[in-house]
Amino acid sequence: MIQYVIKRLLISIPVLFGISIVAFFIVRLVPGDTVTAMLGNSYTESQAEALRAKYGLDKPLIQQYLLWLGNVVKGDFGYSQFTNTPVLQAILARLPITIELAILSVVIAVVLAIPLGTIAALRRNSKFDYGASFFGMLGISIPNFWLGTLMILFLSLYAGWFPSGGFVGLYESVWGNLKSMLLPAIALGTAVGAVAMRMTRSSMLEVTNQEYIKMARAKGVSNQRLIWKHAIKNALIPVVTVLGIQTGYLLGGSVVIEQIFGLPGVGQLALAAITNRDYALLQGTILFIASAFVLVNLIVDIIYGFLNPQIRY
């Protein structure tokens, strides 16, 4: 197992290197640059050249990339050109909100997916199964930003049950925090729950048709014991993989949801960086989110290795 973990860690290094290349160069494709955004209507060529020289933007791109990468390796993500604050500090200050949103979304997804998928498989072709399949199709088809907008309209503006936006810290009010995070978490977690539910259903159907399950049933093992002790344990192995991959996508999806619900998380920070063409901040947030995605998948691979010892990549 230790060799397996080390191998997975080593594979992650070139992946992170590739991400750093994409994060740096794709930002340069945005029309204009930091300097034109900073100067705005007062733009003059002499001022622009002076600012580009100040931030090192007059150097060749390859040289800029190597300087940036060298600093990132040392833990220095640079400074935001607009706020003049360290990029890493700005990300870490907003990270708890994004993590809380992702965790709540995963919890909602799991609570929806496992019971629905399991019961749907055990009651195949029943009304419950059709209802669960309908939910699965609906959850996958509806964009999370549209679902979020609908919930704001009906549950916040019409019913008044939840705030339409803003964030309440956990230390200020636990209930207020939950109310401010519940709708964004549902908007973000519904699609993940739908995907995981479909996987749980198909995996349970496959497992319950295995020979060892039929053999156990023939030996008189009770249905309840058969499901809870043998079927679910094996059926959830691929579901863990799906949830891990989807959790990574949640971090990317939080960019839009945080903006819709006015949550000051990393996603909203990334959007502000795009608007201002703040290269250092945008590169830092992209690299941070992508690295978190890699880390989550690494953890899932390790968990998968524990759940199924036969798996060795």
CSV table of C-alpha atoms in Angstrom, one decimal:
chain,number,residue,atom,x,y,z
A,1,MET,CA,0.0,0.0,0.0
A,2,ILE,CA,2.9,2.4,0.8
A,3,GLN,CA,4.3,1.8,-2.7
A,4,TYR,CA,0.9,2.4,-4.2
A,5,VAL,CA,0.5,5.8,-2.3
A,6,ILE,CA,4.1,6.9,-3.3
A,7,LYS,CA,3.4,6.0,-7.0
A,8,ARG,CA,0.2,8.1,-6.9
A,9,LEU,CA,2.1,11.0,-5.3
A,10,LEU,CA,4.8,10.8,-8.0
A,11,ILE,CA,2.1,10.8,-10.8
A,12,SER,CA,0.6,13.9,-9.3
A,13,ILE,CA,3.8,15.9,-9.8
A,14,PRO,CA,3.7,16.1,-13.7
A,15,VAL,CA,0.0,16.7,-13.5
A,16,LEU,CA,0.5,19.7,-11.2
A,17,PHE,CA,3.3,20.9,-13.5
A,18,GLY,CA,1.0,20.8,-16.5
A,19,ILE,CA,-1.7,22.6,-14.5
A,20,SER,CA,0.8,25.4,-13.7
A,21,ILE,CA,1.5,25.8,-17.5
A,22,VAL,CA,-2.2,26.0,-18.3
A,23,ALA,CA,-2.9,28.3,-15.4
A,24,PHE,CA,-0.2,30.7,-16.4
A,25,PHE,CA,-0.6,30.9,-20.2
A,26,ILE,CA,-4.4,30.6,-20.5
A,27,VAL,CA,-4.7,33.8,-18.4
A,28,ARG,CA,-2.7,35.6,-21.0
A,29,LEU,CA,-5.5,34.8,-23.6
A,30,VAL,CA,-7.8,37.2,-21.9
A,31,PRO,CA,-8.1,40.4,-24.0
A,32,GLY,CA,-6.1,43.3,-22.5
A,33,ASP,CA,-3.9,43.0,-19.5
A,34,THR,CA,-3.6,44.0,-15.9
A,35,VAL,CA,-2.1,47.4,-16.8
A,36,THR,CA,-4.9,48.4,-19.2
A,37,ALA,CA,-7.5,47.4,-16.6
A,38,MET,CA,-5.7,49.4,-13.8
A,39,LEU,CA,-5.3,52.5,-15.9
A,40,GLY,CA,-8.7,52.4,-17.5
A,41,ASN,CA,-9.6,55.7,-19.2
A,42,SER,CA,-6.4,57.4,-18.0
A,43,TYR,CA,-4.3,55.0,-20.1
A,44,THR,CA,-1.2,56.4,-21.7
A,45,GLU,CA,1.6,54.5,-23.2
A,46,SER,CA,4.3,55.8,-20.9
A,47,GLN,CA,2.3,55.0,-17.8
A,48,ALA,CA,1.5,51.5,-19.1
A,49,GLU,CA,5.2,50.8,-19.9
A,50,ALA,CA,6.2,52.0,-16.4
A,51,LEU,CA,3.6,49.7,-14.7
A,52,ARG,CA,4.5,46.7,-16.9
A,53,ALA,CA,8.2,47.2,-15.9
A,54,LYS,CA,7.1,47.5,-12.2
A,55,TYR,CA,5.2,44.1,-12.3
A,56,GLY,CA,7.7,42.4,-14.6
A,57,LEU,CA,5.1,42.1,-17.4
A,58,ASP,CA,7.7,43.5,-19.9
A,59,LYS,CA,9.8,40.4,-19.7
A,60,PRO,CA,9.3,37.5,-22.2
A,61,LEU,CA,6.5,35.1,-21.3
A,62,ILE,CA,8.8,32.1,-20.7
A,63,GLN,CA,10.9,34.2,-18.3
A,64,GLN,CA,7.8,35.4,-16.4
A,65,TYR,CA,6.5,31.8,-16.1
A,66,LEU,CA,9.8,30.5,-14.8
A,67,LEU,CA,10.0,33.3,-12.2
A,68,TRP,CA,6.4,32.7,-11.1
A,69,LEU,CA,6.8,28.9,-10.9
A,70,GLY,CA,10.0,29.3,-8.9
A,71,ASN,CA,8.2,31.5,-6.4
A,72,VAL,CA,5.2,29.2,-6.3
A,73,VAL,CA,7.4,26.2,-5.4
A,74,LYS,CA,8.7,28.3,-2.5
A,75,GLY,CA,5.1,29.1,-1.4
A,76,ASP,CA,5.1,32.6,-2.8
A,77,PHE,CA,2.1,33.1,-5.2
A,78,GLY,CA,2.9,36.8,-5.6
A,79,TYR,CA,0.8,39.9,-4.9
A,80,SER,CA,-2.5,41.0,-6.3
A,81,GLN,CA,-1.8,43.9,-8.6
A,82,PHE,CA,-5.1,45.6,-7.6
A,83,THR,CA,-5.3,45.1,-3.8
A,84,ASN,CA,-1.5,44.7,-3.3
A,85,THR,CA,-2.1,41.8,-0.9
A,86,PRO,CA,-0.4,38.4,-1.0
A,87,VAL,CA,-2.3,36.1,-3.3
A,88,LEU,CA,-1.9,33.1,-0.9
A,89,GLN,CA,-3.3,35.2,2.0
A,90,ALA,CA,-6.3,36.3,0.0
A,91,ILE,CA,-7.1,32.7,-1.0
A,92,LEU,CA,-6.7,31.3,2.5
A,93,ALA,CA,-8.9,34.0,3.9
A,94,ARG,CA,-11.8,32.9,1.6
A,95,LEU,CA,-11.0,29.2,1.6
A,96,PRO,CA,-13.1,28.2,4.6
A,97,ILE,CA,-16.3,29.4,3.0
A,98,THR,CA,-15.6,27.4,-0.2
A,99,ILE,CA,-14.7,24.3,1.8
A,100,GLU,CA,-17.9,24.6,3.9
A,101,LEU,CA,-19.9,24.9,0.7
A,102,ALA,CA,-18.3,21.9,-0.9
A,103,ILE,CA,-18.7,19.7,2.3
A,104,LEU,CA,-22.4,20.6,2.7
A,105,SER,CA,-22.9,19.9,-1.1
A,106,VAL,CA,-21.3,16.5,-0.8
A,107,VAL,CA,-23.3,15.7,2.4
A,108,ILE,CA,-26.6,16.6,0.5
A,109,ALA,CA,-25.5,14.6,-2.5
A,110,VAL,CA,-24.7,11.5,-0.3
A,111,VAL,CA,-27.9,11.8,1.7
A,112,LEU,CA,-29.9,11.9,-1.6
A,113,ALA,CA,-27.9,9.4,-3.6
A,114,ILE,CA,-27.2,6.4,-1.4
A,115,PRO,CA,-30.8,5.7,-0.1
A,116,LEU,CA,-32.5,6.6,-3.4
A,117,GLY,CA,-30.1,4.6,-5.5
A,118,THR,CA,-30.2,1.6,-3.2
A,119,ILE,CA,-34.0,1.5,-2.9
A,120,ALA,CA,-34.5,2.1,-6.6
A,121,ALA,CA,-32.3,-0.9,-7.4
A,122,LEU,CA,-34.0,-3.1,-4.8
A,123,ARG,CA,-37.5,-2.1,-6.2
A,124,ARG,CA,-36.5,-2.2,-9.9
A,125,ASN,CA,-39.2,-1.2,-12.4
A,126,SER,CA,-41.5,0.1,-9.5
A,127,LYS,CA,-43.0,3.6,-9.2
A,128,PHE,CA,-40.2,4.5,-6.8
A,129,ASP,CA,-37.6,3.4,-9.3
A,130,TYR,CA,-39.2,5.5,-12.0
A,131,GLY,CA,-39.4,8.4,-9.7
A,132,ALA,CA,-35.7,8.1,-8.7
A,133,SER,CA,-34.7,7.8,-12.4
A,134,PHE,CA,-36.7,10.9,-13.1
A,135,PHE,CA,-34.9,12.8,-10.3
A,136,GLY,CA,-31.6,11.5,-11.7
A,137,MET,CA,-32.3,12.9,-15.2
A,138,LEU,CA,-33.6,16.1,-13.8
A,139,GLY,CA,-30.7,16.7,-11.5
A,140,ILE,CA,-28.2,16.1,-14.3
A,141,SER,CA,-30.1,18.2,-16.8
A,142,ILE,CA,-30.7,21.3,-14.8
A,143,PRO,CA,-27.8,23.7,-14.6
A,144,ASN,CA,-26.8,24.6,-11.1
A,145,PHE,CA,-27.0,28.4,-11.7
A,146,TRP,CA,-30.6,28.0,-13.0
A,147,LEU,CA,-31.6,25.9,-10.0
A,148,GLY,CA,-30.0,28.4,-7.7
A,149,THR,CA,-31.8,31.3,-9.3
A,150,LEU,CA,-35.2,29.5,-9.0
A,151,MET,CA,-34.6,28.8,-5.3
A,152,ILE,CA,-33.8,32.4,-4.7
A,153,LEU,CA,-37.0,33.4,-6.5
A,154,PHE,CA,-39.4,31.0,-4.8
A,155,LEU,CA,-37.8,30.2,-1.4
A,156,SER,CA,-36.2,33.6,-0.7
A,157,LEU,CA,-38.1,36.3,-2.4
A,158,TYR,CA,-41.7,34.7,-2.4
A,159,ALA,CA,-41.6,32.5,0.7
A,160,GLY,CA,-39.0,34.4,2.7
A,161,TRP,CA,-37.6,31.2,4.3
A,162,PHE,CA,-34.0,31.8,3.4
A,163,PRO,CA,-31.8,34.9,2.7
A,164,SER,CA,-31.4,35.6,-1.0
A,165,GLY,CA,-27.7,36.1,-0.6
A,166,GLY,CA,-24.8,37.0,1.7
A,167,PHE,CA,-22.9,35.0,4.3
A,168,VAL,CA,-23.2,34.6,8.0
A,169,GLY,CA,-20.1,33.3,9.8
A,170,LEU,CA,-20.4,30.1,11.8
A,171,TYR,CA,-19.2,31.9,14.9
A,172,GLU,CA,-21.8,34.6,14.5
A,173,SER,CA,-24.8,32.3,14.3
A,174,VAL,CA,-24.9,28.6,13.6
A,175,TRP,CA,-28.5,28.8,12.4
A,176,GLY,CA,-27.8,31.9,10.4
A,177,ASN,CA,-24.8,30.2,8.8
A,178,LEU,CA,-26.8,27.1,7.9
A,179,LYS,CA,-29.6,29.3,6.3
A,180,SER,CA,-27.1,31.3,4.3
A,181,MET,CA,-25.3,28.1,3.0
A,182,LEU,CA,-28.2,25.7,2.5
A,183,LEU,CA,-29.6,27.0,-0.8
A,184,PRO,CA,-26.1,27.3,-2.5
A,185,ALA,CA,-25.3,23.8,-1.2
A,186,ILE,CA,-28.5,22.3,-2.7
A,187,ALA,CA,-27.9,24.1,-6.0
A,188,LEU,CA,-24.3,22.7,-6.1
A,189,GLY,CA,-25.0,19.3,-4.7
A,190,THR,CA,-28.1,18.3,-6.6
A,191,ALA,CA,-26.3,17.3,-9.8
A,192,VAL,CA,-23.6,15.4,-7.9
A,193,GLY,CA,-26.4,13.6,-6.0
A,194,ALA,CA,-28.1,12.7,-9.2
A,195,VAL,CA,-24.9,11.3,-10.8
A,196,ALA,CA,-24.1,9.3,-7.6
A,197,MET,CA,-27.7,8.1,-7.3
A,198,ARG,CA,-27.6,6.6,-10.9
A,199,MET,CA,-24.2,5.0,-10.2
A,200,THR,CA,-25.5,3.6,-6.9
A,201,ARG,CA,-28.5,2.1,-8.6
A,202,SER,CA,-26.6,0.5,-11.5
A,203,SER,CA,-23.9,-0.8,-9.1
A,204,MET,CA,-26.4,-2.3,-6.8
A,205,LEU,CA,-28.2,-4.0,-9.7
A,206,GLU,CA,-24.9,-5.4,-10.8
A,207,VAL,CA,-23.9,-6.7,-7.4
A,208,THR,CA,-27.2,-8.2,-6.5
A,209,ASN,CA,-27.0,-10.3,-9.7
A,210,GLN,CA,-23.6,-11.7,-8.8
A,211,GLU,CA,-23.2,-15.4,-8.1
A,212,TYR,CA,-22.1,-15.1,-4.5
A,213,ILE,CA,-25.2,-13.1,-3.7
A,214,LYS,CA,-27.4,-15.7,-5.3
A,215,MET,CA,-25.5,-18.4,-3.4
A,216,ALA,CA,-26.0,-16.6,-0.1
A,217,ARG,CA,-29.7,-16.2,-0.8
A,218,ALA,CA,-30.0,-19.9,-1.7
A,219,LYS,CA,-28.3,-20.8,1.7
A,220,GLY,CA,-31.1,-18.9,3.5
A,221,VAL,CA,-29.2,-15.7,4.4
A,222,SER,CA,-31.8,-13.0,5.3
A,223,ASN,CA,-32.5,-10.4,2.7
A,224,GLN,CA,-31.6,-7.6,5.1
A,225,ARG,CA,-28.3,-9.2,6.1
A,226,LEU,CA,-27.6,-9.9,2.4
A,227,ILE,CA,-28.1,-6.2,1.4
A,228,TRP,CA,-26.4,-4.5,4.3
A,229,LYS,CA,-23.5,-6.8,4.9
A,230,HIS,CA,-22.6,-7.9,1.4
A,231,ALA,CA,-24.3,-5.9,-1.4
A,232,ILE,CA,-24.0,-2.3,-0.3
A,233,LYS,CA,-20.3,-2.6,0.7
A,234,ASN,CA,-19.3,-3.8,-2.7
A,235,ALA,CA,-21.7,-1.6,-4.6
A,236,LEU,CA,-20.4,1.6,-3.0
A,237,ILE,CA,-16.8,1.1,-4.3
A,238,PRO,CA,-17.4,2.8,-7.7
A,239,VAL,CA,-19.7,5.3,-6.0
A,240,VAL,CA,-16.8,6.5,-3.9
A,241,THR,CA,-14.8,7.1,-7.1
A,242,VAL,CA,-17.7,9.1,-8.7
A,243,LEU,CA,-18.1,11.2,-5.5
A,244,GLY,CA,-14.4,12.0,-5.4
A,245,ILE,CA,-14.4,13.2,-9.0
A,246,GLN,CA,-17.6,15.1,-8.6
A,247,THR,CA,-16.2,16.7,-5.4
A,248,GLY,CA,-13.4,18.1,-7.5
A,249,TYR,CA,-15.9,19.5,-9.9
A,250,LEU,CA,-17.8,21.2,-7.0
A,251,LEU,CA,-14.8,23.4,-6.4
A,252,GLY,CA,-15.0,24.6,-10.0
A,253,GLY,CA,-18.8,24.9,-9.9
A,254,SER,CA,-18.6,27.1,-6.8
A,255,VAL,CA,-17.3,29.9,-8.9
A,256,VAL,CA,-20.7,30.6,-10.4
A,257,ILE,CA,-22.8,29.6,-7.3
A,258,GLU,CA,-20.8,31.9,-5.0
A,259,GLN,CA,-21.3,34.8,-7.3
A,260,ILE,CA,-25.1,34.1,-7.5
A,261,PHE,CA,-25.5,33.8,-3.7
A,262,GLY,CA,-23.0,36.5,-2.8
A,263,LEU,CA,-20.7,34.2,-0.9
A,264,PRO,CA,-17.2,35.6,-0.5
A,265,GLY,CA,-15.4,32.4,-1.3
A,266,VAL,CA,-12.5,31.5,-3.6
A,267,GLY,CA,-14.8,31.3,-6.6
A,268,GLN,CA,-16.0,34.9,-6.2
A,269,LEU,CA,-12.3,35.9,-5.8
A,270,ALA,CA,-11.5,34.2,-9.1
A,271,LEU,CA,-14.3,36.0,-10.9
A,272,ALA,CA,-13.1,39.4,-9.4
A,273,ALA,CA,-9.6,38.5,-10.7
A,274,ILE,CA,-10.9,37.8,-14.2
A,275,THR,CA,-12.8,41.1,-14.2
A,276,ASN,CA,-9.7,43.0,-13.2
A,277,ARG,CA,-7.4,40.9,-15.3
A,278,ASP,CA,-5.4,40.4,-12.1
A,279,TYR,CA,-2.8,37.9,-13.4
A,280,ALA,CA,-1.2,36.9,-10.2
A,281,LEU,CA,-4.5,36.5,-8.3
A,282,LEU,CA,-6.2,34.6,-11.2
A,283,GLN,CA,-3.2,32.3,-11.7
A,284,GLY,CA,-3.1,31.6,-8.0
A,285,THR,CA,-6.8,30.7,-7.7
A,286,ILE,CA,-6.8,28.5,-10.8
A,287,LEU,CA,-3.7,26.7,-9.6
A,288,PHE,CA,-5.2,26.4,-6.1
A,289,ILE,CA,-8.6,25.0,-7.3
A,290,ALA,CA,-6.9,22.6,-9.8
A,291,SER,CA,-4.4,21.4,-7.1
A,292,ALA,CA,-7.4,20.8,-4.7
A,293,PHE,CA,-9.0,18.7,-7.5
A,294,VAL,CA,-5.8,16.6,-7.9
A,295,LEU,CA,-5.6,16.2,-4.1
A,296,VAL,CA,-9.2,15.0,-3.8
A,297,ASN,CA,-8.7,12.5,-6.5
A,298,LEU,CA,-5.5,11.3,-4.9
A,299,ILE,CA,-7.3,10.8,-1.6
A,300,VAL,CA,-10.1,8.9,-3.5
A,301,ASP,CA,-7.5,6.7,-5.2
A,302,ILE,CA,-6.0,5.8,-1.8
A,303,ILE,CA,-9.4,5.1,-0.3
A,304,TYR,CA,-10.2,3.0,-3.3
A,305,GLY,CA,-7.0,1.0,-2.8
A,306,PHE,CA,-8.1,0.3,0.8
A,307,LEU,CA,-11.6,-0.7,-0.2
A,308,ASN,CA,-10.4,-2.9,-3.0
A,309,PRO,CA,-6.9,-4.3,-2.3
A,310,GLN,CA,-6.8,-5.9,-5.8
A,311,ILE,CA,-6.6,-2.4,-7.3
A,312,ARG,CA,-3.0,-1.4,-8.0
A,313,TYR,CA,-2.2,1.1,-10.8
